[in-house]
GROMACS .gro file of C-alpha atoms in nm:
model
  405
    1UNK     CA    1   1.711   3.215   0.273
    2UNK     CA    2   2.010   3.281   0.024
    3UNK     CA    3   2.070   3.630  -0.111
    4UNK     CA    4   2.060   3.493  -0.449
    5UNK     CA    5   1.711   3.334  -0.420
    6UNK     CA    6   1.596   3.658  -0.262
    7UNK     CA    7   1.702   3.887  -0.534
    8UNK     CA    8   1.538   3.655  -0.780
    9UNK     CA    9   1.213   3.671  -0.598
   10UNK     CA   10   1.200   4.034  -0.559
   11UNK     CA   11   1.319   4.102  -0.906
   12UNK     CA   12   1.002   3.885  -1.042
   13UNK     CA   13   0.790   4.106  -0.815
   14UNK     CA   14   0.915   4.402  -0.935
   15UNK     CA   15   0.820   4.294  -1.268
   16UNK     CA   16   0.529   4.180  -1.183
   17UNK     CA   17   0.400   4.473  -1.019
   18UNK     CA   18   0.483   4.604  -1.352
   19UNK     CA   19   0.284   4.358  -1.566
   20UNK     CA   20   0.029   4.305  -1.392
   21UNK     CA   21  -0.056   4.608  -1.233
   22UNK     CA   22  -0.444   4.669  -1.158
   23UNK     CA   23  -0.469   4.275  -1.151
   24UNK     CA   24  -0.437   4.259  -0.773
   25UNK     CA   25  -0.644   4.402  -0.512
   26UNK     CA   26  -0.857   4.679  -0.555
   27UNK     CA   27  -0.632   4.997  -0.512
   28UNK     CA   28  -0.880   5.243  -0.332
   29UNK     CA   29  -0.917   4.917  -0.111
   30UNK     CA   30  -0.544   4.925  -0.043
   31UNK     CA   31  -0.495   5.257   0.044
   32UNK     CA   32  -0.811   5.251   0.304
   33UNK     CA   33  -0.724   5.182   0.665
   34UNK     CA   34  -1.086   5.053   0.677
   35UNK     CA   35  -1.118   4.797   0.384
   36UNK     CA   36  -0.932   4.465   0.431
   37UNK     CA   37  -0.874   4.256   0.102
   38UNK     CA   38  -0.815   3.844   0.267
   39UNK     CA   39  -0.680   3.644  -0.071
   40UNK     CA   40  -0.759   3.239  -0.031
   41UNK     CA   41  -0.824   2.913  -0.195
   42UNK     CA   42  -1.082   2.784   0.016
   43UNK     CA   43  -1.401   2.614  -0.092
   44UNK     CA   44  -1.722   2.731  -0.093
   45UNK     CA   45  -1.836   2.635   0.262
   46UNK     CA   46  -1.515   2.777   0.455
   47UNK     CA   47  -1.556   3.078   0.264
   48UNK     CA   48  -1.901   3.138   0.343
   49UNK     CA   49  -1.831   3.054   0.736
   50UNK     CA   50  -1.575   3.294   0.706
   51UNK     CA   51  -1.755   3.562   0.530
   52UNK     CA   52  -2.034   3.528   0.754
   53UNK     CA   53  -1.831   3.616   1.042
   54UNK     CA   54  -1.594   3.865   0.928
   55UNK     CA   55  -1.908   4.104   0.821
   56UNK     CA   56  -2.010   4.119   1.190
   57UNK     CA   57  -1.722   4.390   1.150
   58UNK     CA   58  -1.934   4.644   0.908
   59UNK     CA   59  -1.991   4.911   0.874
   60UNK     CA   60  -1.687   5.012   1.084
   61UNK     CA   61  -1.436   4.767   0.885
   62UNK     CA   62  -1.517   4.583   0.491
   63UNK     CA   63  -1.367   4.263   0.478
   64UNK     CA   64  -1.333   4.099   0.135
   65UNK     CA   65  -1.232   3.731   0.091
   66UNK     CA   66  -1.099   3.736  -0.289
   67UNK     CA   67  -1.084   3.352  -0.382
   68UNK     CA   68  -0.765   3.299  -0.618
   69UNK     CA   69  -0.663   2.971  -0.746
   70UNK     CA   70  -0.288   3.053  -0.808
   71UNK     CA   71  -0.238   3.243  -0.479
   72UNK     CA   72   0.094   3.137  -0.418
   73UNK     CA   73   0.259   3.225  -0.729
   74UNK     CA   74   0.079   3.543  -0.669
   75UNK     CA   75   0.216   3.638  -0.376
   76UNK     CA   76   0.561   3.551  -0.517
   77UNK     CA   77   0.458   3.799  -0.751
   78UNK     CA   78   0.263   4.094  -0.622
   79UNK     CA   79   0.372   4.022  -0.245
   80UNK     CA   80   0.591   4.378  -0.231
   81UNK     CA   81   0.369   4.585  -0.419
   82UNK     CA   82   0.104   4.729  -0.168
   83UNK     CA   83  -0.115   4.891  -0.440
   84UNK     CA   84  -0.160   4.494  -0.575
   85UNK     CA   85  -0.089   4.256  -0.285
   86UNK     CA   86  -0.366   4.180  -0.061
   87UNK     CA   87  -0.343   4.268   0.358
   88UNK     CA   88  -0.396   3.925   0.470
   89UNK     CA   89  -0.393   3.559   0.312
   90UNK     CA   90  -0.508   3.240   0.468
   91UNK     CA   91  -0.344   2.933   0.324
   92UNK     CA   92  -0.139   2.606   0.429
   93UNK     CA   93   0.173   2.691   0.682
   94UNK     CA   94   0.402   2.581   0.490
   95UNK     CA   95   0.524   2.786   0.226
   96UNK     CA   96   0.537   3.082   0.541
   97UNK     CA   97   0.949   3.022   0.520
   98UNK     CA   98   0.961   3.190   0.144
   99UNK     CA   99   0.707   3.471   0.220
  100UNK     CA  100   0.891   3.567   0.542
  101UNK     CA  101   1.259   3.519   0.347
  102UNK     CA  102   1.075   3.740   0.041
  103UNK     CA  103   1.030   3.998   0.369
  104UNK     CA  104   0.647   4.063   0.256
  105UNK     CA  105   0.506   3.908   0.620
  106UNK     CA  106   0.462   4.073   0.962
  107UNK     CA  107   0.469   3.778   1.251
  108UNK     CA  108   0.124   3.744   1.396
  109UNK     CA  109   0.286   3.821   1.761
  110UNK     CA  110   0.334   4.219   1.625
  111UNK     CA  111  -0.065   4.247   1.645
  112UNK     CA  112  -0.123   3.962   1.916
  113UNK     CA  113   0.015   3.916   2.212
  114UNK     CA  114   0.191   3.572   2.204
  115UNK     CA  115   0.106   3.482   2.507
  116UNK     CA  116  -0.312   3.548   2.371
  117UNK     CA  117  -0.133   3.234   2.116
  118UNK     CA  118  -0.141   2.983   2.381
  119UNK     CA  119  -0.502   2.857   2.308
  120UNK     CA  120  -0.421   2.660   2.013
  121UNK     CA  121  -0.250   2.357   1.991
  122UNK     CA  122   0.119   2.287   2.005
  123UNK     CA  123   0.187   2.139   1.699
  124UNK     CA  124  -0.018   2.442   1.482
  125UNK     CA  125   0.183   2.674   1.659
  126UNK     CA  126   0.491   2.498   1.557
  127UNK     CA  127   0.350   2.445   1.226
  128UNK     CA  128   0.328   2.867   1.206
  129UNK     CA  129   0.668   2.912   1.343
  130UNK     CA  130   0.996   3.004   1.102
  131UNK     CA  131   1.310   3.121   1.301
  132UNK     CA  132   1.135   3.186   1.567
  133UNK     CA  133   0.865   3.401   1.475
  134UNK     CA  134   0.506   3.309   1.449
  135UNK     CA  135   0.375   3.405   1.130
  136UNK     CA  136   0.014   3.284   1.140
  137UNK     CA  137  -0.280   3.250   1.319
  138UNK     CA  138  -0.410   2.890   1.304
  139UNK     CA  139  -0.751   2.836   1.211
  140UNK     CA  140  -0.788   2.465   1.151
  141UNK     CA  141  -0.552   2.179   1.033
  142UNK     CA  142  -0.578   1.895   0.825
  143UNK     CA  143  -0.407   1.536   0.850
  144UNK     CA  144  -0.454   1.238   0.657
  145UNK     CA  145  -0.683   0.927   0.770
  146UNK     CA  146  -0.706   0.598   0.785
  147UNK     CA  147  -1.056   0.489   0.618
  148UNK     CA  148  -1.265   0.182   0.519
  149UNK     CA  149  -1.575   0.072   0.397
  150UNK     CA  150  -1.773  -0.129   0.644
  151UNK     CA  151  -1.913  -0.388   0.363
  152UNK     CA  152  -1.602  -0.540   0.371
  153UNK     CA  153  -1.361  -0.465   0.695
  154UNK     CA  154  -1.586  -0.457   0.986
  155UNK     CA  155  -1.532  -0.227   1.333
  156UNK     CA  156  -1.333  -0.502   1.452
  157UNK     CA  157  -1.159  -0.609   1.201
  158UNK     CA  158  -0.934  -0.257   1.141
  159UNK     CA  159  -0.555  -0.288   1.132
  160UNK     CA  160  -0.380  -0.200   1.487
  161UNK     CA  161  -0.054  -0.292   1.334
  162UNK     CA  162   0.076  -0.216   0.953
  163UNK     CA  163   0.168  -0.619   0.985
  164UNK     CA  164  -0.202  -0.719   1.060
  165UNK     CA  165  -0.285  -0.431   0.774
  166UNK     CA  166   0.004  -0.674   0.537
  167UNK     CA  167  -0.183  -1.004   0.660
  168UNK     CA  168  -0.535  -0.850   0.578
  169UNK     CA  169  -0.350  -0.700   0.220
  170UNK     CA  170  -0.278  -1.074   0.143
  171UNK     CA  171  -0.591  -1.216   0.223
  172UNK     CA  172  -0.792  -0.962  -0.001
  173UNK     CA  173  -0.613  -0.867  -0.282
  174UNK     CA  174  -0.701  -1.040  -0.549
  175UNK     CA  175  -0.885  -0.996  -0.877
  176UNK     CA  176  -0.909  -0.630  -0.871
  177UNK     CA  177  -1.026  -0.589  -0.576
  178UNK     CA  178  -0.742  -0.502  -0.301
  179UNK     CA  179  -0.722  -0.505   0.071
  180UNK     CA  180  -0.578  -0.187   0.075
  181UNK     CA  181  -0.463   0.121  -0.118
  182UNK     CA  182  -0.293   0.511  -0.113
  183UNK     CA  183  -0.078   0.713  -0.285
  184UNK     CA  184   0.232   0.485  -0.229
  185UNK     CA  185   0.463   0.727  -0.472
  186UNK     CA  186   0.304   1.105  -0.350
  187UNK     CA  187   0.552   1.259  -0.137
  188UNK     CA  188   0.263   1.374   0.114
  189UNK     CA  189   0.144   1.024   0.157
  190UNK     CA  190   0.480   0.873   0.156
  191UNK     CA  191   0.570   1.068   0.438
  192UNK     CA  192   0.369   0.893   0.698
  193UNK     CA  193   0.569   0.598   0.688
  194UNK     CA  194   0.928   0.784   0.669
  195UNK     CA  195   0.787   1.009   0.953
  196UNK     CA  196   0.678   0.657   1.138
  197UNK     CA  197   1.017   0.541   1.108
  198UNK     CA  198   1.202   0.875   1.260
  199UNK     CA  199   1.313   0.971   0.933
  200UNK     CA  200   1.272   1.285   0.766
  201UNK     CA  201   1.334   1.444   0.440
  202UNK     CA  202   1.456   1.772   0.545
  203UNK     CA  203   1.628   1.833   0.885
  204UNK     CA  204   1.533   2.173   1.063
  205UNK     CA  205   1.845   2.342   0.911
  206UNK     CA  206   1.720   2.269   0.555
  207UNK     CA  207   1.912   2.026   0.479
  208UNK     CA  208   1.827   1.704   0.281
  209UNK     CA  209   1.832   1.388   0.478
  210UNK     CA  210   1.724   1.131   0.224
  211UNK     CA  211   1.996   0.895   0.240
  212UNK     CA  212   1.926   0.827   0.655
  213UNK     CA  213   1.928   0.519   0.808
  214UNK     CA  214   1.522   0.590   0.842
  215UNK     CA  215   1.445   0.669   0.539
  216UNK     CA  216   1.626   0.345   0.385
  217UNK     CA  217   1.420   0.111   0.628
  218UNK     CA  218   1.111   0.335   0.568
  219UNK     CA  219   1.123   0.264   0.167
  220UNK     CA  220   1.262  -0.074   0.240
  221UNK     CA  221   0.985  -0.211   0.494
  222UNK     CA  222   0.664  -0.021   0.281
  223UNK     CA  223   0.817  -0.156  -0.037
  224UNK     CA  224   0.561  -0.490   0.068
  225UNK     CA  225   0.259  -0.344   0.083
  226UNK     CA  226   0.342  -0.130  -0.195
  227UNK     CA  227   0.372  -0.481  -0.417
  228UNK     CA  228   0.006  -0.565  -0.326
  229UNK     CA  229  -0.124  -0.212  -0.438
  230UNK     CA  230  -0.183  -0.124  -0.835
  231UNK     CA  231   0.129   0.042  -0.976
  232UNK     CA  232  -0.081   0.356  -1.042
  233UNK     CA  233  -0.203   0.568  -0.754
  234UNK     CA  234  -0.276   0.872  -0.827
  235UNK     CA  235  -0.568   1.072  -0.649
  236UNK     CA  236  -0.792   0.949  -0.932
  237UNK     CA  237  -0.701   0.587  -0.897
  238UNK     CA  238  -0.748   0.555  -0.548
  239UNK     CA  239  -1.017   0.728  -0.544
  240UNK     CA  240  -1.215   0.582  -0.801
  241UNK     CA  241  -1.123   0.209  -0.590
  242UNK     CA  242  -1.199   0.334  -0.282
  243UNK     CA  243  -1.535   0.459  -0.348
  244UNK     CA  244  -1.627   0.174  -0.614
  245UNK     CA  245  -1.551  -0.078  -0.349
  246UNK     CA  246  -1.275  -0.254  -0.521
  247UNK     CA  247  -1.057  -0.136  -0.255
  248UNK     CA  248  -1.127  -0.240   0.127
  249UNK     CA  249  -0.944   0.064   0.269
  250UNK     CA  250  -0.734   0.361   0.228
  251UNK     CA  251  -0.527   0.659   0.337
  252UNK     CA  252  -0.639   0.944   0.209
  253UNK     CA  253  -0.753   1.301   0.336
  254UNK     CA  254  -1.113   1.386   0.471
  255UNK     CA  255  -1.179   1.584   0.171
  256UNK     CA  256  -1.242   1.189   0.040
  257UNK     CA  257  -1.575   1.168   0.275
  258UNK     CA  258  -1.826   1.344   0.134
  259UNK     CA  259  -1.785   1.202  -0.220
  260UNK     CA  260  -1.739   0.810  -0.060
  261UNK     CA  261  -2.050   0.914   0.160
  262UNK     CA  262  -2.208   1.061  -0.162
  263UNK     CA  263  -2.179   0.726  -0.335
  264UNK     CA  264  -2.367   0.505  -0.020
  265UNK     CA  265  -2.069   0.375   0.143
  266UNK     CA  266  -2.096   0.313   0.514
  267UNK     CA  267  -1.687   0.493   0.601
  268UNK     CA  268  -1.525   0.461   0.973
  269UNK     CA  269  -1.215   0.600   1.025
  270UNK     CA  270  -0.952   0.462   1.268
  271UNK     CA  271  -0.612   0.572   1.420
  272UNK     CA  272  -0.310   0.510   1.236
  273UNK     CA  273  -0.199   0.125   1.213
  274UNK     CA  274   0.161   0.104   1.469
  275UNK     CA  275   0.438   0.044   1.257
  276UNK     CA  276   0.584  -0.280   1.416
  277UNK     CA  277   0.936  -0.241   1.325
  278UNK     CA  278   0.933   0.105   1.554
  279UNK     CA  279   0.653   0.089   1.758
  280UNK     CA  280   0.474   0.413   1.643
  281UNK     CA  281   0.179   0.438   1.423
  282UNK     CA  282   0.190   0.567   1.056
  283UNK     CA  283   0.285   0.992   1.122
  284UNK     CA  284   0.141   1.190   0.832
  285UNK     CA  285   0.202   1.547   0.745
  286UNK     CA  286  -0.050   1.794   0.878
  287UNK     CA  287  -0.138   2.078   0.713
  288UNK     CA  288  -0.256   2.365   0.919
  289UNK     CA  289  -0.487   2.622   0.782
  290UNK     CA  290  -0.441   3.000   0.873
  291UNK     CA  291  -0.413   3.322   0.852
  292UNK     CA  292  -0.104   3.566   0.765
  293UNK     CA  293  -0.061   3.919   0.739
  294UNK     CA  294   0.113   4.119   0.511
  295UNK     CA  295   0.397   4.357   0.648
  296UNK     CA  296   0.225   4.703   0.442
  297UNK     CA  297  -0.078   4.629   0.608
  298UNK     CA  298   0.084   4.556   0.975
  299UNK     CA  299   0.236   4.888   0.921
  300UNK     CA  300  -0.082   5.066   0.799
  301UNK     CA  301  -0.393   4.900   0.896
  302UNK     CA  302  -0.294   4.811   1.262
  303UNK     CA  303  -0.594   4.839   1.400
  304UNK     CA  304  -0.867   4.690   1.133
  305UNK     CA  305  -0.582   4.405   1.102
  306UNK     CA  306  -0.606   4.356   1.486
  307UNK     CA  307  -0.983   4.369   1.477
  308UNK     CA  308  -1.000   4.090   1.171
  309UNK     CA  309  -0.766   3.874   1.372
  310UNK     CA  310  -0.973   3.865   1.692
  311UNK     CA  311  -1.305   3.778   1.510
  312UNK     CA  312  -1.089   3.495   1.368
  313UNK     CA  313  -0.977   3.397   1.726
  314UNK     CA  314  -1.324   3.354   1.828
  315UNK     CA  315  -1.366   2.946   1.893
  316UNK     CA  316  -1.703   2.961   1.752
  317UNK     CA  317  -1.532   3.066   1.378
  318UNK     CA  318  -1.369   2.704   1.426
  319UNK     CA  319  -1.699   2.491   1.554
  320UNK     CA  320  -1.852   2.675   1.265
  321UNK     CA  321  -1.588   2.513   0.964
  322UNK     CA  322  -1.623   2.169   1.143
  323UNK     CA  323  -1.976   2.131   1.084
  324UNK     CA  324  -1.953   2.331   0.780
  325UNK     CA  325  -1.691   2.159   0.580
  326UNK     CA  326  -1.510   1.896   0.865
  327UNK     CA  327  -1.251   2.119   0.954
  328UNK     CA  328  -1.034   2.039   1.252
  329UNK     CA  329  -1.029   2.312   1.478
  330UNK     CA  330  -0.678   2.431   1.588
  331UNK     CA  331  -0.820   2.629   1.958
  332UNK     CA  332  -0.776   2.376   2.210
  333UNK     CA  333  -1.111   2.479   2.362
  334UNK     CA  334  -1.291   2.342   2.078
  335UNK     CA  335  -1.211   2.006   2.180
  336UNK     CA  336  -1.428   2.059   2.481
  337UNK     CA  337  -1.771   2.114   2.322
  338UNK     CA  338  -2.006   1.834   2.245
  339UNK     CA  339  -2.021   1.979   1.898
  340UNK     CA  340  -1.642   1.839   1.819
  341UNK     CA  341  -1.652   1.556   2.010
  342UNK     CA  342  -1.949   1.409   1.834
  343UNK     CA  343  -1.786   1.455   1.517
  344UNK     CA  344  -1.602   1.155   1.441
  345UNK     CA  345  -1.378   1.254   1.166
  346UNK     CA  346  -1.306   1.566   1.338
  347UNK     CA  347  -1.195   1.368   1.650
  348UNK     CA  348  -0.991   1.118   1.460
  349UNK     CA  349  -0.798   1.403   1.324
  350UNK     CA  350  -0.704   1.552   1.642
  351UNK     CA  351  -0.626   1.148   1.776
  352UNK     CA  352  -0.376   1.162   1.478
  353UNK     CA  353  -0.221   1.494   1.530
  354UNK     CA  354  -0.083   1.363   1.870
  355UNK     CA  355   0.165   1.164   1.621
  356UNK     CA  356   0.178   1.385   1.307
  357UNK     CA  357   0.453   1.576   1.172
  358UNK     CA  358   0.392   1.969   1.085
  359UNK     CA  359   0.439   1.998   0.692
  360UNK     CA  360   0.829   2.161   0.674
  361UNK     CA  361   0.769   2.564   0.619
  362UNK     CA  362   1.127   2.588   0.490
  363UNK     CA  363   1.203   2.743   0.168
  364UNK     CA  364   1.394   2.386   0.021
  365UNK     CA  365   1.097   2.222   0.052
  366UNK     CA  366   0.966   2.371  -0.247
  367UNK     CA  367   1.251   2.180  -0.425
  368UNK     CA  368   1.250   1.818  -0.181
  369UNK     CA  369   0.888   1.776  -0.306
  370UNK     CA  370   0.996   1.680  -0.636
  371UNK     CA  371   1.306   1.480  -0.558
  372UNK     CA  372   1.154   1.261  -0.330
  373UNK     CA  373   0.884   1.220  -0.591
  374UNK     CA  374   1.120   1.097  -0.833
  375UNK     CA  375   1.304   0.901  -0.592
  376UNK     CA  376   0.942   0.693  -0.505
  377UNK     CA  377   0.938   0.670  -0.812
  378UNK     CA  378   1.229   0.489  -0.882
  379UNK     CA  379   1.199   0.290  -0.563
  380UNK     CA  380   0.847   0.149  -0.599
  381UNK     CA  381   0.778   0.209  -0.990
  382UNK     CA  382   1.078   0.139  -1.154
  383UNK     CA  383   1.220  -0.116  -0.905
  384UNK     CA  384   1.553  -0.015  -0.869
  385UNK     CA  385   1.779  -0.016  -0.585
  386UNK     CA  386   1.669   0.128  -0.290
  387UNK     CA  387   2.048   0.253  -0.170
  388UNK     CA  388   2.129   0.374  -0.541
  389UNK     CA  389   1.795   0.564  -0.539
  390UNK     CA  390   1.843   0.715  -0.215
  391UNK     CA  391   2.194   0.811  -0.261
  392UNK     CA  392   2.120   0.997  -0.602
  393UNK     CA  393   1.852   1.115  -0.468
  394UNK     CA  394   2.036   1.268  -0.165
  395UNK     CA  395   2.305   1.400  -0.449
  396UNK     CA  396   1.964   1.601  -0.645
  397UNK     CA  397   1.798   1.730  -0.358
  398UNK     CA  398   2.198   1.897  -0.237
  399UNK     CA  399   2.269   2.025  -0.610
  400UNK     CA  400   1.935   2.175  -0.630
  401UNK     CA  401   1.952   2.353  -0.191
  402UNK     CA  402   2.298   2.473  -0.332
  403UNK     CA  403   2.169   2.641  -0.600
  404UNK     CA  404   1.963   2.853  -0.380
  405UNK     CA  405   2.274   3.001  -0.203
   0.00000   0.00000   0.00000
């Protein structure tokens, strides 16, 4: 990353270490080579499988799994002060590219061989990569779904194409009730259908590539079933029609399961409808859950780092979160045991990751989020022109990269 942006984040840590001294990790805990502090954002039931498995390590080595809810900001924050930052930190891949430019992580492949890597799946190892360095080790992933409620679209009535998902739209929206539904203006669920038609929204250099060719016809061609969707989608929104019934189907993550299933609705879940203006299905983001290690404790607590890896390597650890909280499991191996390929959901998602597109771990991204947001905004909202939008957009999203240098 830019100098500038660099300076800026260590001068806020340096202040922060100040202010908020004695508000990280314990700091007898980060001064013993035996105690490991993990900081994450998990819920309840990946915590617990995680827990579970990472005491098999005491007496020899204490694990603690400190839940915080603002654990990236906290990292931006405490990241360089050992006596605050935690050793370790499992969270989504992708904001790896600002840790590893703030020079706070160690890549996995200084405690693990990288060849021991070649168990998990491509596309989570890809996901963990940043300039060619692999800074996590992939636990499980997530990618979006396509779901719907079998009171109204039967098993063989599902979508294979987004134009029989349009004809279907037509044909059942009406009243309040619609055929379909998402988050047409959220940048993570907008994606699928720019990532279905080639486009992207940052290329791997960081640079924004809004005003492609793909990207127009991506807005251009979803634009239609946008019209047949209410004008506000929030979570909340589509969630409330989805699991009401007033909506026939959806796109939405498998966190939505348990609270549709919770309500009495019979769900399936299918593969991604094939765009028919490119011949490839709808390509969401995945997001792929792991685990990173800070560069104090690479340096300090080699060996009880090492030792919490491995027990995180073990497959079971993965089968465990599937059943636990429908985790997809990023070991290949998994894939194998009747316990994962029973699990529908589970196997959907790994049907889907053959097609999805590894959330961008580059620092700009933290900045393309909210122009693109804007610019759906504008697009499917507001109505305006979709080559105005694009091109201001484009003009935003290069102001704001530049002001990084």
């Amino acid at each position: 990353m830019k100098k500038r942006i660099i300076s800026l984040l260590l001068a806020i840590t340096v202040m922060a270490g100040t202010v908020f001294s004695g508000c990280g990790s314990d700091t007898s805990a980060a001064t013993d080579p035996n105690t490991i502090v993990i900081w994450h954002d998990k819920e309840d039931a990946v915590a617990e499988v995680l827990q579970e498995k990472l005491n098999t390590l005491n007496p020899e080595i204490t694990v603690v799994l400190e839940k915080k809810s603002d654990l990236t900001e906290s990292l931006k924050m405490v990241g360089n002060d050992p006596k605050s930052a935690p050793d370790m930190y499992i969270f989504a891949h992708d904001k790896i590219g600002v840790y590893a430019e703030m020079g706070i992580l160690s890549p996995i492949t200084d405690i693990i061989p990288e060849d021991e890597l070649s168990v998990y799946m491509d596309e989570t190892l890809d996901a963990a990569t940043y300039k060619g360095e692999i800074y996590q080790l992939p636990i499980y992933y997530e990618t979006l779904l396509f779901m719907y409620n079998r009171l109204y679209m039967k098993d063989d009535e599902v979508p294979t194409t987004t134009e029989e998902l349009y004809t279907y739209m037509t044909e059942n929206t009406a009243g309040g009730h619609y055929g379909f539904v998402e988050q047409h203006s959220t940048p993570y669920y907008a994606a699928g259908w720019i990532n279905g038609f080639g486009g992207e929204i940052l290329d791997a250099d960081g640079n924004a590539t809004l005003d492609s060719q793909a990207v127009i016809d991506a807005l251009t061609y979803h634009k239609k079933f946008v019209d047949l969707m209410p004008g506000e989608t929030e979570y909340a929104t589509v969630n409330t029609l989805f699991s009401s019934g007033m909506a026939h189907a959806t796109i939405a993550g498998p966190w939505m399961i348990p609270t549709v299933k919770e309500n009495g609705m019979d769900v399936g879940v299918a593969a991604m409808p094939v765009i028919d203006e490119t011949g490839t299905p709808i390509a969401p983001y995945m997001g792929v859950q792991g685990v990173q290690v800070l560069k104090n404790a690479a340096e300090n607590k080699s060996e009880a780092v090492e030792k919490v890896l491995r027990v995180l390597m073990d497959p079971q650890v993965e089968v465990d979160l599937a059943e636990a909280s429908g985790c997809a499991p990023a070991n290949e191996s998994c894939y194998e045991l009747d316990e994962i390929k029973n699990d529908e959901v589970v196997m959907m998602m790994r049907q889907t990751a053959d097609h999805a597109v590894p959330m961008p771990n580059l620092p700009e991204m933290d900045v393309m989020w909210t122009v693109l947001g804007n610019l759906l905004t504008d697009v499917n909202l507001s109505g305006n022109d979709i080559t105005e939008s694009v091109s201001d957009a484009q003009s935003q999203a290069e102001s704001l990269i530049q002001s990084m240098q």
